[in-house]
């Protein structure tokens, strides 16, 4: 992209930083899981995200992937 502020990431770059597909990120926009700053023109124009928002969602997503620690045997 040309002359894009360095603190804004387009959909593909944001998805890569989080570790998901761009289509997943677009679904998250629709559901309100991640906020975007602007959408570029066109039906397939990318969303633009702040770096801090991408980092917040990346950390949240990474935490959701950590398996739960099993309880010691004998505890219920």
CSV table of C-alpha atoms in Angstrom, one decimal:
chain,number,residue,atom,x,y,z
A,1,UNK,CA,0.0,0.0,0.0
A,2,UNK,CA,1.2,3.5,-0.6
A,3,UNK,CA,1.8,6.1,2.1
A,4,UNK,CA,-0.1,4.2,4.8
A,5,UNK,CA,0.6,5.4,8.3
A,6,UNK,CA,2.9,2.9,10.0
A,7,UNK,CA,0.6,2.5,13.0
A,8,UNK,CA,-2.2,1.2,10.8
A,9,UNK,CA,-2.3,-2.4,9.5
A,10,UNK,CA,-4.5,-3.6,6.6
A,11,UNK,CA,-6.5,-6.8,7.0
A,12,UNK,CA,-3.9,-9.2,5.6
A,13,UNK,CA,-1.1,-7.9,7.8
A,14,UNK,CA,-3.3,-7.8,10.9
A,15,UNK,CA,-4.4,-11.3,10.3
A,16,UNK,CA,-0.9,-12.5,9.9
A,17,UNK,CA,0.2,-10.7,13.1
A,18,UNK,CA,-2.6,-12.4,15.0
A,19,UNK,CA,-2.1,-15.8,13.3
A,20,UNK,CA,-5.5,-16.2,11.6
A,21,UNK,CA,-6.8,-16.0,8.0
A,22,UNK,CA,-8.0,-12.7,6.7
A,23,UNK,CA,-11.5,-14.2,6.4
A,24,UNK,CA,-11.5,-15.0,10.1
A,25,UNK,CA,-10.4,-11.4,10.9
A,26,UNK,CA,-13.3,-10.1,8.7
A,27,UNK,CA,-15.7,-12.3,10.7
A,28,UNK,CA,-14.3,-10.9,13.9
A,29,UNK,CA,-14.9,-7.4,12.6
A,30,UNK,CA,-18.5,-8.3,11.9
A,31,UNK,CA,-19.0,-9.7,15.3
A,32,UNK,CA,-17.3,-6.8,17.1
A,33,UNK,CA,-14.4,-8.8,18.4
A,34,UNK,CA,-11.9,-6.4,16.8
A,35,UNK,CA,-12.4,-2.7,16.1
A,36,UNK,CA,-11.2,-1.1,12.8
A,37,UNK,CA,-10.3,2.5,12.2
A,38,UNK,CA,-11.3,2.7,8.5
A,39,UNK,CA,-12.3,0.5,5.5
A,40,UNK,CA,-10.7,1.3,2.2
A,41,UNK,CA,-13.1,1.6,-0.8
A,42,UNK,CA,-14.6,-1.3,-2.7
A,43,UNK,CA,-16.4,-4.4,-1.8
A,44,UNK,CA,-13.1,-6.2,-1.0
A,45,UNK,CA,-11.2,-3.1,0.3
A,46,UNK,CA,-9.2,-4.0,3.4
A,47,UNK,CA,-10.1,-2.8,6.9
A,48,UNK,CA,-7.4,-0.8,8.6
A,49,UNK,CA,-6.5,-1.6,12.3
A,50,UNK,CA,-4.4,0.2,14.8
A,51,UNK,CA,-1.3,-1.7,15.9
A,52,UNK,CA,-2.4,-1.6,19.5
A,53,UNK,CA,-5.8,-3.1,18.7
A,54,UNK,CA,-4.1,-5.9,16.7
A,55,UNK,CA,-1.8,-6.6,19.6
A,56,UNK,CA,-4.7,-6.7,22.1
A,57,UNK,CA,-6.6,-9.2,20.0
A,58,UNK,CA,-3.5,-11.2,19.3
A,59,UNK,CA,-2.8,-11.6,23.0
A,60,UNK,CA,-6.4,-12.4,23.7
A,61,UNK,CA,-6.4,-15.0,20.9
A,62,UNK,CA,-3.1,-16.5,22.1
A,63,UNK,CA,-4.4,-16.8,25.6
A,64,UNK,CA,-7.5,-18.7,24.4
A,65,UNK,CA,-5.3,-21.3,22.7
A,66,UNK,CA,-3.5,-22.2,25.9
A,67,UNK,CA,-4.8,-25.5,27.2
A,68,UNK,CA,-6.3,-25.5,30.6
A,69,UNK,CA,-4.1,-27.0,33.3
A,70,UNK,CA,-5.4,-30.3,34.4
A,71,UNK,CA,-6.2,-30.6,38.0
A,72,UNK,CA,-4.0,-33.0,40.1
A,73,UNK,CA,-5.2,-36.6,40.2
A,74,UNK,CA,-7.7,-37.2,42.9
A,75,UNK,CA,-9.2,-33.7,42.8
A,76,UNK,CA,-12.5,-33.1,41.2
